PDB file of C-alpha atoms in Angstrom:
ATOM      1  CA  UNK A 204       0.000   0.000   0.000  1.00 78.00           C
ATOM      2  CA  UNK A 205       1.213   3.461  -0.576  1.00 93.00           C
ATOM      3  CA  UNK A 206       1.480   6.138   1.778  1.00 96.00           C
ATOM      4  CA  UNK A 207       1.528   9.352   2.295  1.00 96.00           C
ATOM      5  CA  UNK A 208       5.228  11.040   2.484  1.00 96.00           C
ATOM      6  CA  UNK A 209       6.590  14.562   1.347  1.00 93.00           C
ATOM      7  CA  UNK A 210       5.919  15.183  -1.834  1.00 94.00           C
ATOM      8  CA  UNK A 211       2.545  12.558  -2.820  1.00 96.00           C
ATOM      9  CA  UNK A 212       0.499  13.485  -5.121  1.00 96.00           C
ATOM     10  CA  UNK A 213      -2.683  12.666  -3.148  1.00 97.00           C
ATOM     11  CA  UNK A 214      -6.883  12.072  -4.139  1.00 97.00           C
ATOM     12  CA  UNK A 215      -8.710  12.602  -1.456  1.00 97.00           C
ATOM     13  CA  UNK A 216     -12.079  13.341  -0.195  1.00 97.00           C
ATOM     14  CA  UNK A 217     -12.397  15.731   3.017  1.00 97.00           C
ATOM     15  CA  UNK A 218     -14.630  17.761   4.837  1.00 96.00           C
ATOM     16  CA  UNK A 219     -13.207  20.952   6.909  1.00 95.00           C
ATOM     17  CA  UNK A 220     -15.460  22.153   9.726  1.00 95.00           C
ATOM     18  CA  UNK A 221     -14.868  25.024  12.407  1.00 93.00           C
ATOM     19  CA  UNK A 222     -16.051  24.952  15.977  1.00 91.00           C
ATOM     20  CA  UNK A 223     -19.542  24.367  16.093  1.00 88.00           C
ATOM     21  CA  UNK A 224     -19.691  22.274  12.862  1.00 90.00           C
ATOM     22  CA  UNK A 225     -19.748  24.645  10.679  1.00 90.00           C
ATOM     23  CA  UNK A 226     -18.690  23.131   7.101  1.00 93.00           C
ATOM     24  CA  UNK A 227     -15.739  25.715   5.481  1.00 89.00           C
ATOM     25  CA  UNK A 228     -14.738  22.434   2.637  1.00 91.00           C
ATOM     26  CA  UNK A 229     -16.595  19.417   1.390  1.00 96.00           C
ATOM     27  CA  UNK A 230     -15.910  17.014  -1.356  1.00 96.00           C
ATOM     28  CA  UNK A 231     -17.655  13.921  -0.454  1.00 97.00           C
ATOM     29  CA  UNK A 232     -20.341  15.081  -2.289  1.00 95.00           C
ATOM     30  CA  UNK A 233     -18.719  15.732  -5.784  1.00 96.00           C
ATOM     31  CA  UNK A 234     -15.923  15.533  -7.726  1.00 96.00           C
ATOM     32  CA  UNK A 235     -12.474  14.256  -5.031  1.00 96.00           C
ATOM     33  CA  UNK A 236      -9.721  16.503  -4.455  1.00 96.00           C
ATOM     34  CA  UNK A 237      -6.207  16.234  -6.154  1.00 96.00           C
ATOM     35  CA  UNK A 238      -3.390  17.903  -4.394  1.00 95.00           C
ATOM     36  CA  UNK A 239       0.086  17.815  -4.088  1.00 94.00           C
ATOM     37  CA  UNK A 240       1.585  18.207  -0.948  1.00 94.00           C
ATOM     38  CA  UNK A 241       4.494  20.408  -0.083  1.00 91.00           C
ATOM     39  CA  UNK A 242       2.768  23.182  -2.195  1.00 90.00           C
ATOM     40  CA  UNK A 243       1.062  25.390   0.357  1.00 85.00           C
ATOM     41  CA  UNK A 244      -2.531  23.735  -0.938  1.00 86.00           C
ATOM     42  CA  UNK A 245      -3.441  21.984   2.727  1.00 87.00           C
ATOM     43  CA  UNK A 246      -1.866  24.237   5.831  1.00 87.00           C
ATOM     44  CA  UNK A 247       1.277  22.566   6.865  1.00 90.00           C
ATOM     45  CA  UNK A 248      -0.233  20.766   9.911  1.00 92.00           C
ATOM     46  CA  UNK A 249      -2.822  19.176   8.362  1.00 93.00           C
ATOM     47  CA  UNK A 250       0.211  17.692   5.892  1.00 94.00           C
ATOM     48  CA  UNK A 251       1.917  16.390   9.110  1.00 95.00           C
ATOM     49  CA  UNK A 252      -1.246  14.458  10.190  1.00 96.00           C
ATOM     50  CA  UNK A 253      -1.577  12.949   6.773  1.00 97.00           C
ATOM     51  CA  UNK A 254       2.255  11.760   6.688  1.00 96.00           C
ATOM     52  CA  UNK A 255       2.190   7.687   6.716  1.00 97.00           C
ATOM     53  CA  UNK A 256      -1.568   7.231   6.340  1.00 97.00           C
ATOM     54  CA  UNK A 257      -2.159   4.422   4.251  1.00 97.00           C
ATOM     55  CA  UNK A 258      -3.919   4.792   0.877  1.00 97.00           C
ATOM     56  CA  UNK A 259      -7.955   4.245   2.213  1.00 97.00           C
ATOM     57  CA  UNK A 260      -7.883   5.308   4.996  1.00 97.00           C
ATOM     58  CA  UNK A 261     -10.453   7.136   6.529  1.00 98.00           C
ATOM     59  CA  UNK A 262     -10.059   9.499   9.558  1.00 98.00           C
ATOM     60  CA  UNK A 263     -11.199  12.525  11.358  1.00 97.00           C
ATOM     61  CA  UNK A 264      -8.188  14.610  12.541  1.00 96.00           C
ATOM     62  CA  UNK A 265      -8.924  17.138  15.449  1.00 96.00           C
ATOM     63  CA  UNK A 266      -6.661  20.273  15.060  1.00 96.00           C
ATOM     64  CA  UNK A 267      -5.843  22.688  17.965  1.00 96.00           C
ATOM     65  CA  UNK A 268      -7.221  25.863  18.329  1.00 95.00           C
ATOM     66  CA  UNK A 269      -4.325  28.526  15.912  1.00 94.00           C
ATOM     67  CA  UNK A 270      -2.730  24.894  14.814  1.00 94.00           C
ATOM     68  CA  UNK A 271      -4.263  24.153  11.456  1.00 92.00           C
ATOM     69  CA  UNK A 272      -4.215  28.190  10.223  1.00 91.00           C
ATOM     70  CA  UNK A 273      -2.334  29.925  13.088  1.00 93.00           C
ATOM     71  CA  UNK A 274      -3.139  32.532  15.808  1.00 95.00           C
ATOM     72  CA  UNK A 275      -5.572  35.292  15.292  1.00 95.00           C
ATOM     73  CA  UNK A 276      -3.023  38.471  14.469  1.00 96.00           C
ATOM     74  CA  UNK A 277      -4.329  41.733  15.565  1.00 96.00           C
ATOM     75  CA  UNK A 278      -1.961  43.448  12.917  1.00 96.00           C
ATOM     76  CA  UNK A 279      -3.742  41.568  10.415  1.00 96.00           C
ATOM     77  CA  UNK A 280      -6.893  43.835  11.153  1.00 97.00           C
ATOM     78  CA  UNK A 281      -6.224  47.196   9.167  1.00 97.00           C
ATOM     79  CA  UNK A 282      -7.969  50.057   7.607  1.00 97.00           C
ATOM     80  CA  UNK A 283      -7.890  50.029   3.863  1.00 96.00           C
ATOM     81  CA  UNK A 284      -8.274  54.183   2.336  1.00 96.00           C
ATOM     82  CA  UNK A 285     -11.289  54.302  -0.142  1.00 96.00           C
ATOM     83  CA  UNK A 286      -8.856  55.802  -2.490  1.00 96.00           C
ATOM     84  CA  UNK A 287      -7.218  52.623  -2.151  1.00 93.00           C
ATOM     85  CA  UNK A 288      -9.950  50.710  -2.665  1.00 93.00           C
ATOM     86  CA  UNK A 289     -10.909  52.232  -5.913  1.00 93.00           C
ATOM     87  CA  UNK A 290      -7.785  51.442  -7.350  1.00 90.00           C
ATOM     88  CA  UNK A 291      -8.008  47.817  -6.550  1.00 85.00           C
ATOM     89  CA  UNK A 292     -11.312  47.498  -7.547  1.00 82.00           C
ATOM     90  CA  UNK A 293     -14.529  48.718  -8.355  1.00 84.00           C
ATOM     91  CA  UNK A 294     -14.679  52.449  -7.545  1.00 88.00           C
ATOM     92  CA  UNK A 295     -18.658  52.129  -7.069  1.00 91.00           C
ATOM     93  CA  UNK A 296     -18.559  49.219  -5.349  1.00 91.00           C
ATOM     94  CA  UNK A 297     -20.320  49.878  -1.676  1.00 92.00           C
ATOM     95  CA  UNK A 298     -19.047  47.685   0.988  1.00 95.00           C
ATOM     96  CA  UNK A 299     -20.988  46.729   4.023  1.00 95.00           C
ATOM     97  CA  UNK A 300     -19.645  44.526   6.958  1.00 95.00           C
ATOM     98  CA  UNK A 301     -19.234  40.654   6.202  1.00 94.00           C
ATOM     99  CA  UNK A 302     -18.009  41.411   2.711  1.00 94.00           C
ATOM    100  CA  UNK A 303     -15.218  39.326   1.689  1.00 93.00           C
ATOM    101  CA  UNK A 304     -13.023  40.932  -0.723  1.00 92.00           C
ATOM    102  CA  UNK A 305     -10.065  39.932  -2.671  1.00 90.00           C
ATOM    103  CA  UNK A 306      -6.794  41.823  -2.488  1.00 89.00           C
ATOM    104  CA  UNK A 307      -3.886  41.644  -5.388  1.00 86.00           C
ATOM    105  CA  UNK A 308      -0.741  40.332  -3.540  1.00 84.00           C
ATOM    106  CA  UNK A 309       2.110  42.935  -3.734  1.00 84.00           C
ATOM    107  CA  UNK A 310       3.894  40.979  -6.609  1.00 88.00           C
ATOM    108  CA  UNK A 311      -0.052  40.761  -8.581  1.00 84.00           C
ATOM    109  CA  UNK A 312       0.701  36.965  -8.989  1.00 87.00           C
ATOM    110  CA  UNK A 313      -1.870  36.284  -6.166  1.00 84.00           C
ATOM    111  CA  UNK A 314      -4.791  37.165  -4.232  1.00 86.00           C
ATOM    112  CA  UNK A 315      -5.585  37.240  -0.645  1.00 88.00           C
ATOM    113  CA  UNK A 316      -9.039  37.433   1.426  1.00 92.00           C
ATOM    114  CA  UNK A 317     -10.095  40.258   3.852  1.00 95.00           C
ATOM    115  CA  UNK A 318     -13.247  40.383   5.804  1.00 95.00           C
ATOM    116  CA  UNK A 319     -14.997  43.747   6.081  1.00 96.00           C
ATOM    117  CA  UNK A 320     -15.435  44.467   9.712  1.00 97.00           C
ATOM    118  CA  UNK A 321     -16.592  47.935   9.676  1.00 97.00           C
ATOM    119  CA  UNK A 322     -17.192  51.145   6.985  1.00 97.00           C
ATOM    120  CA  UNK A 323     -16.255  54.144   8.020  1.00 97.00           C
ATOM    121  CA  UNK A 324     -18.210  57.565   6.687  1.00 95.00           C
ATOM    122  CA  UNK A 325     -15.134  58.295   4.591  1.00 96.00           C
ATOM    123  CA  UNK A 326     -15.453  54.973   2.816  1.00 95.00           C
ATOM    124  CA  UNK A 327     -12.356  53.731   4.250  1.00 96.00           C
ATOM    125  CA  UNK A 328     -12.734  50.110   5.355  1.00 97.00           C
ATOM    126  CA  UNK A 329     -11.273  47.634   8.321  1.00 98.00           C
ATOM    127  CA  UNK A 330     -10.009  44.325   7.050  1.00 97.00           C
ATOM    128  CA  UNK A 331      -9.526  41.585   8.675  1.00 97.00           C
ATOM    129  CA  UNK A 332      -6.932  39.752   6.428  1.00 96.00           C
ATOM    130  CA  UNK A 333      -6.809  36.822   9.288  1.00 94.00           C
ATOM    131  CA  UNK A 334      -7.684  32.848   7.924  1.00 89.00           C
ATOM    132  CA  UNK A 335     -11.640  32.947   9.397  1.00 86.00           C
ATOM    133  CA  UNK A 336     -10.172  29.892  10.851  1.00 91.00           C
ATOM    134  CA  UNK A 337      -7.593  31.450  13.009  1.00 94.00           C
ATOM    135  CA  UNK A 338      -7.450  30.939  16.425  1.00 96.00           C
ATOM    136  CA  UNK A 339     -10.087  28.438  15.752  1.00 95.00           C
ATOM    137  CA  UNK A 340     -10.409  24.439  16.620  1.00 96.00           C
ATOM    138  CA  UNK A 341     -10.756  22.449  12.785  1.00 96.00           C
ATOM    139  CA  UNK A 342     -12.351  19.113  12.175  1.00 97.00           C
ATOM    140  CA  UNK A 343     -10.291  17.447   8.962  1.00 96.00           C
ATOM    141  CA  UNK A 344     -12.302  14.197   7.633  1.00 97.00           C
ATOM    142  CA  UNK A 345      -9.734  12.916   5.285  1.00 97.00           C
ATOM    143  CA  UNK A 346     -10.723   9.793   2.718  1.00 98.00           C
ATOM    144  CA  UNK A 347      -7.245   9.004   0.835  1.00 97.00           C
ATOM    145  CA  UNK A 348      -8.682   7.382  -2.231  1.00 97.00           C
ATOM    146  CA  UNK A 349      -4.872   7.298  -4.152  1.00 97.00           C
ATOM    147  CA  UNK A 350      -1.290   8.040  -3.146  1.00 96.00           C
ATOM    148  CA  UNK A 351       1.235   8.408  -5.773  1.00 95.00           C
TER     149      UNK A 351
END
């Protein structure tokens, strides 16, 4: 049987739930996941829970609170100038709290995710550019269907 090392190229089903049960990722109902690991596509401790699991097996890893997606960083919370906004996007575009919008990273190869926490009158907004999962406990329901 094959297992899981650095480097496997895995298919797998899994389901990724918060605290509370709340569902963030689930493929057992469609298509499975392909993945390699080693390329930032699982957070690294999930990978080290999936080293050496045998091709079908099925599990439920528990994940400490801040261990699957880190700590909650309060410097990660930041207010973004309309002006600023406009440039990156849609300069009519009104944002409320809750919004999730996508920043370009620095080199524009990649995006990141900020949660609108609060609008001020000036149309500058607070970001919270933490995981949603920081800080937080995560249920990982792993099928490993093939290991390569």
């Amino acid at each position: 049987m094959s297992q899981v090392q650095e480097g496997s190229f895995l298919t797998l089903h899994y389901r990724m739930s918060g605290p509370g049960g709340q569902v963030i990722i689930n493929t057992f109902d469609g298509q499975p996941a392909t993945l390699s690991l080693g390329t930032g596509e699982l957070s690294p401790a999930i990978e080290q829970h999936l080293m050496g699991l045998e091709e079908g097996t099925q599990t439920v890893i528990e994940l400490e609170p801040g261990e699957a997606f880190g700590d909650r960083q309060p410097d990660m919370v930041q207010w973004v100038a309309r002006k600023l906004l406009n440039e990156l996007g849609d300069p009519h575009e009104q944002y409320k709290e809750g919004d999730v919008v996508q920043f370009p990273t620095p080199d524009g190869l990649g995006s990141y995710a900020g949660a609108a926490i609060e609008v001020r009158e000036d149309g500058a907004v607070l970001f919270d550019f933490n995981h949603p999962l920081a800080g937080q406990p995560v249920t990982f329901e792993v099928q490993l269907i093939g290991v390569l």
